Coordinates of C-alpha atoms in Angstrom, one line a residue:
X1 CA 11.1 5.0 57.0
X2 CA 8.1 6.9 56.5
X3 CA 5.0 5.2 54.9
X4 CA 5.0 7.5 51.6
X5 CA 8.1 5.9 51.2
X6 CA 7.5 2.4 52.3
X7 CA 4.7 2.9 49.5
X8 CA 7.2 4.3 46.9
X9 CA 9.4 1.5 47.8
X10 CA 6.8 -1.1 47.0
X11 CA 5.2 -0.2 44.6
X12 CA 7.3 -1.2 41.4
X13 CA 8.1 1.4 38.2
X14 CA 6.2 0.3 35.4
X15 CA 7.5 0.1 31.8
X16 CA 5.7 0.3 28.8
X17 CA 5.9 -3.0 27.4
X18 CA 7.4 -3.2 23.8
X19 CA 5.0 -3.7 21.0
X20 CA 4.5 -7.4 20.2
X21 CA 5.6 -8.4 16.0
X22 CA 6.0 -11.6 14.9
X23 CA 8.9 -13.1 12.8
X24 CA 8.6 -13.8 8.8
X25 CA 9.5 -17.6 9.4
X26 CA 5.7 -18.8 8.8
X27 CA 4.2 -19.2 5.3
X28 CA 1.7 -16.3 6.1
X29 CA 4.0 -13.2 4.8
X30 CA 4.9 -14.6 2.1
X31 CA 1.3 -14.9 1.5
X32 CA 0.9 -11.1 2.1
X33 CA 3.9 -10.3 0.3
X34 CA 2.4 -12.3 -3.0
X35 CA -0.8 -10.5 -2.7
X36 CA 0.7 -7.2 -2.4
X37 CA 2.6 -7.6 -5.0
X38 CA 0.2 -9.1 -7.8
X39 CA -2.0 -6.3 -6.8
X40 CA 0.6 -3.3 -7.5
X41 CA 1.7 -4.9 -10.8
X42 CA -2.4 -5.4 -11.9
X43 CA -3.0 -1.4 -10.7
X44 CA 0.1 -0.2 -12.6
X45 CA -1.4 -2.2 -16.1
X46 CA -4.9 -0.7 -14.9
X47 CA -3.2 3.0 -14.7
X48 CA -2.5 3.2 -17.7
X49 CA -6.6 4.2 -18.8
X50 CA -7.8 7.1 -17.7
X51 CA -11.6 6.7 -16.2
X52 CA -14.2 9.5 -16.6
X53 CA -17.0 8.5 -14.2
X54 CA -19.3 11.5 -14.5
X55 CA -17.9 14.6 -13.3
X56 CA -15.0 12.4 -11.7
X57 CA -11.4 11.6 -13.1
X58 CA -9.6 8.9 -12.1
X59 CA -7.5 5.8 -13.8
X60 CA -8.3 2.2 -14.2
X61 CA -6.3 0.9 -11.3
X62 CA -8.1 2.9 -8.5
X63 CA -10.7 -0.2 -7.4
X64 CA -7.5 -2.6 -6.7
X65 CA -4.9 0.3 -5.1
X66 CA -6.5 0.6 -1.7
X67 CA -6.1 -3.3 -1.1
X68 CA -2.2 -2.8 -1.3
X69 CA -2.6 -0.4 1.5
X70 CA -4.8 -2.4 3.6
X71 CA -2.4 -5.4 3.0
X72 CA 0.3 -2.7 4.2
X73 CA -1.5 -1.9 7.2
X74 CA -2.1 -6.0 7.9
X75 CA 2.3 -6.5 7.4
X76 CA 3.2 -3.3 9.4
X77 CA 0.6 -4.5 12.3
X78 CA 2.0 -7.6 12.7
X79 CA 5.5 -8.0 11.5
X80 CA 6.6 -4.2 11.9
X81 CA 8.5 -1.5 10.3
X82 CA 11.8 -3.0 8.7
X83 CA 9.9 -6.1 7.9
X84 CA 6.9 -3.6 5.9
X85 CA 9.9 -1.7 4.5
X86 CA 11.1 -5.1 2.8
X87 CA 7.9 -5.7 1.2
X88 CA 7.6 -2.5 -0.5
X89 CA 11.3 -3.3 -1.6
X90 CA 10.1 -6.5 -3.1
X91 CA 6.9 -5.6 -4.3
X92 CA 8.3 -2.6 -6.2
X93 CA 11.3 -5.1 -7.5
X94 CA 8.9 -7.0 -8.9
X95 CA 7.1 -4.0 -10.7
X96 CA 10.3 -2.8 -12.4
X97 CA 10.8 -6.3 -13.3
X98 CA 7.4 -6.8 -15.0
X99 CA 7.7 -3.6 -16.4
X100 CA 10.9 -4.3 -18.4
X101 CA 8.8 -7.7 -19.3
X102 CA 6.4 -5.8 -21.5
X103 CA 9.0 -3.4 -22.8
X104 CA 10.4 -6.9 -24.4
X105 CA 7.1 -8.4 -25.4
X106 CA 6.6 -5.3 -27.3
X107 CA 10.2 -5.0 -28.8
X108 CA 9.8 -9.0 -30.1
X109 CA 9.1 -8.7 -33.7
X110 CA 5.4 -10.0 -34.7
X111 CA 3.0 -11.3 -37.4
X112 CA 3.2 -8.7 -40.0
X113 CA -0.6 -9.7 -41.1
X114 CA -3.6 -7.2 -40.0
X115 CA -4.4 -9.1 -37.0
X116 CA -0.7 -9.3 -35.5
X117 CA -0.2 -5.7 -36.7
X118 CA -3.5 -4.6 -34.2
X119 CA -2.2 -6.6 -31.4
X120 CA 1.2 -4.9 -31.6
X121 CA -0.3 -1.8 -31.6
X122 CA -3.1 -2.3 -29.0
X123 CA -0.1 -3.6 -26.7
X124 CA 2.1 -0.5 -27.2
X125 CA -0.9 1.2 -26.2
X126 CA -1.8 -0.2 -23.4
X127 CA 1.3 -1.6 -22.0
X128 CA 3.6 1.2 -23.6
X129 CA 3.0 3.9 -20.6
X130 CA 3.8 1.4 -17.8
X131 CA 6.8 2.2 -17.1
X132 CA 6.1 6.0 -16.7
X133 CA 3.2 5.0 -14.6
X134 CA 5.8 2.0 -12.6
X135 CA 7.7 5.5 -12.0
X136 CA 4.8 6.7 -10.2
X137 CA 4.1 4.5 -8.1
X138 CA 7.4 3.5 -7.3
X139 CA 7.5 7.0 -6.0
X140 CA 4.2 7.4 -4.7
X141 CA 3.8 3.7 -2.8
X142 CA 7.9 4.1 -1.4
X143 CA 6.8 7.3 0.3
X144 CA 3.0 6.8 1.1
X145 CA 3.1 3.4 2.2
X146 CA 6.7 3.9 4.4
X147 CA 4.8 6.6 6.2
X148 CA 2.2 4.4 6.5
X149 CA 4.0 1.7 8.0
X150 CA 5.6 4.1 10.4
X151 CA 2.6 5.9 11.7
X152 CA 1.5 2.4 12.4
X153 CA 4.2 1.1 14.3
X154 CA 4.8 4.5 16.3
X155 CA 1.3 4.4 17.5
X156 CA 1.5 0.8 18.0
X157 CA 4.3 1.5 20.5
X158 CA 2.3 3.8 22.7
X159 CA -0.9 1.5 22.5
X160 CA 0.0 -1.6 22.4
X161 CA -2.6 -4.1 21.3
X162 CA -5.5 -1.3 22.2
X163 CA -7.0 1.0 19.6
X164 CA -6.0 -0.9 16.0
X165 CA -8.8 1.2 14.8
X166 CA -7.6 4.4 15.4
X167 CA -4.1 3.6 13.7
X168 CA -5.9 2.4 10.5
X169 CA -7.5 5.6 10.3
X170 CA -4.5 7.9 11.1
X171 CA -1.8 6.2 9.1
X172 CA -4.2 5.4 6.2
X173 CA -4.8 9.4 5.9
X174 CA -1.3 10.7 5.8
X175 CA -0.3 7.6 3.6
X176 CA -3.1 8.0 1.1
X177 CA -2.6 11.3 0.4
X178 CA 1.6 11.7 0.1
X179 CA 1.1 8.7 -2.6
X180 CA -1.8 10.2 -4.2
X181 CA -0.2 13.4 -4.7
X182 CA 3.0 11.8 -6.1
X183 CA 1.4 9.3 -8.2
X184 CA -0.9 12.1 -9.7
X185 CA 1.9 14.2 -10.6
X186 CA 4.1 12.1 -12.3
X187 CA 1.1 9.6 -13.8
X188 CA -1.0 12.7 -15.1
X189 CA 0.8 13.1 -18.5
X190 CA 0.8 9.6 -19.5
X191 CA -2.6 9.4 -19.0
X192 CA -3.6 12.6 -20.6
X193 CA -4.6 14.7 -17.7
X194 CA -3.9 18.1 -18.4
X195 CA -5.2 21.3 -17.0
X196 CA -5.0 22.2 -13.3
X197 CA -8.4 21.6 -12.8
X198 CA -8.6 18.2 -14.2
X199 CA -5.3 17.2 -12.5
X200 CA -7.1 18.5 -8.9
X201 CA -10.0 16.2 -9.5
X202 CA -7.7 13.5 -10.2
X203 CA -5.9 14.3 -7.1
X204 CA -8.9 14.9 -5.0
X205 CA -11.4 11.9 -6.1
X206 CA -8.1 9.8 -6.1
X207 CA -7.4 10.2 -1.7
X208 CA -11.3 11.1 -1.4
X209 CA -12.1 7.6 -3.0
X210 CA -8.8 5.8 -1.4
X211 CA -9.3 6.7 2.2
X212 CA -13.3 6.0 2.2
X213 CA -12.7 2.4 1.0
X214 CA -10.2 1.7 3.3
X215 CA -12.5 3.1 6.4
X216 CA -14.7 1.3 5.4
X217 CA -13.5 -1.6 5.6
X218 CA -11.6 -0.8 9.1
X219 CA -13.8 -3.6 10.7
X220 CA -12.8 -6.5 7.8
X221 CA -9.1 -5.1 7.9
X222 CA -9.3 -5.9 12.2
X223 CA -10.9 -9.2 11.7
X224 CA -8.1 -9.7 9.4
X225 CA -5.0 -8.6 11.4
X226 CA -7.2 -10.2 14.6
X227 CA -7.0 -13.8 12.9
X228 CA -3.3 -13.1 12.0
X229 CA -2.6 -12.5 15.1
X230 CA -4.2 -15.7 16.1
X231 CA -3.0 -17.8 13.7
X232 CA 1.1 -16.8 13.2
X233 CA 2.8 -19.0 15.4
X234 CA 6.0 -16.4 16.9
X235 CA 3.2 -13.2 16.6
X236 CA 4.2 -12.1 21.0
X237 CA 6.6 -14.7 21.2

């Protein structure tokens, strides 16, 4: 045997090792889960307003929607795809449920006096376009947040436990902006954009505004996944 083989023959194949996820048997993910949900509920009621900040067009949910994502991005790091994909499941569940909540609150008869009169009206105003705007996002998170999800674990898989920073950034792009374009288009009406200029600055501040918050906060979202990590009990096991 020649020594370039001798070396071959010793030296074993290396395999990349298969991306470490822990199971949902601890109380953490349904921690997450509560939290994601809460806040997709609280952004769809928020929605409903349009916002004019200046020169700037946006809706009264857009300080709460990036947490969902970051949340998203905390679930598909350490419990995976399928598990990410069952959350969004739930959490959207849970928005069609709450949605058909206020449809009966506002069907209920009320106080025929001036006061109950105003608060029937103010809640058909407020909570009347919810579930045009649980549409939305039932559109726009399904398909933003699953290609989210994805990205994450598909870069996970080639770097294992190295370079968390650089799959926040490169799923949180793609994801923002799919759900930001979907949302935007279906939501628009309801909250009386009109014009394809205003409905491009809704678009654009909306990912502009999405994607900055979430970079920056990259380094509280590691700490975060880093003291999950730390803390679930079957996370590598």
């Amino acid at each position: 045997m020649s020594p370039l083989q001798s070396n071959a023959s010793a030296t074993p194949f290396k395999t990349r090792a298969a991306p470490s996820f822990a199971s949902v048997g601890s109380p953490y993910f349904g921690i997450l889960l509560a939290c994601m949900a809460v806040i997709v509920i609280l952004s769809n009621i928020g929605a409903s307003k349009g916002v004019q900040l200046g020169p700037f067009v946006t809706d009264g949910g857009f300080f709460l929607f990036p947490f969902a994502y970051i949340l998203g991005d905390v679930i598909s790091e350490i419990y995976g795809f399928k598990v990410t994909r069952k959350a969004i499941f739930a959490t959207f569940a849970l928005s069609i449920f709450a949605s058909l909540a206020y449809w009966v609150i506002i069907a209920l008869p009320g106080f025929t006096d001036d006061f109950g009169v105003a608060k029937q009206q103010a809640l058909e105003l407020a909570l009347g376009p919810v579930p045009q705007i649980v549409l939305a996002s039932l559109l726009a998170f399904l398909a933003g947040q699953t290609t989210n999800s994805w990205i994450m674990v598909r870069l996970k898989a080639r770097q294992g436990e190295k370079k968390l920073w650089a799959r926040l950034m490169g799923s949180s792009g793609v994801g923002e902006f799919i759900d930001t374009l979907i949302f935007c288009a279906v939501a628009a009406p309801v909250i009386g954009i009109v014009g394809f200029g205003m409905f491009a600055n809704y678009v654009l501040v909306g990912f502009l505004y999405k994607v900055a918050v979430q970079y920056a906060l990259i380094p509280v979202t590691t700490l975060v996944i880093g003291w999950f990590k730390s803390h679930e009990p079957t996370y590598g096991a």
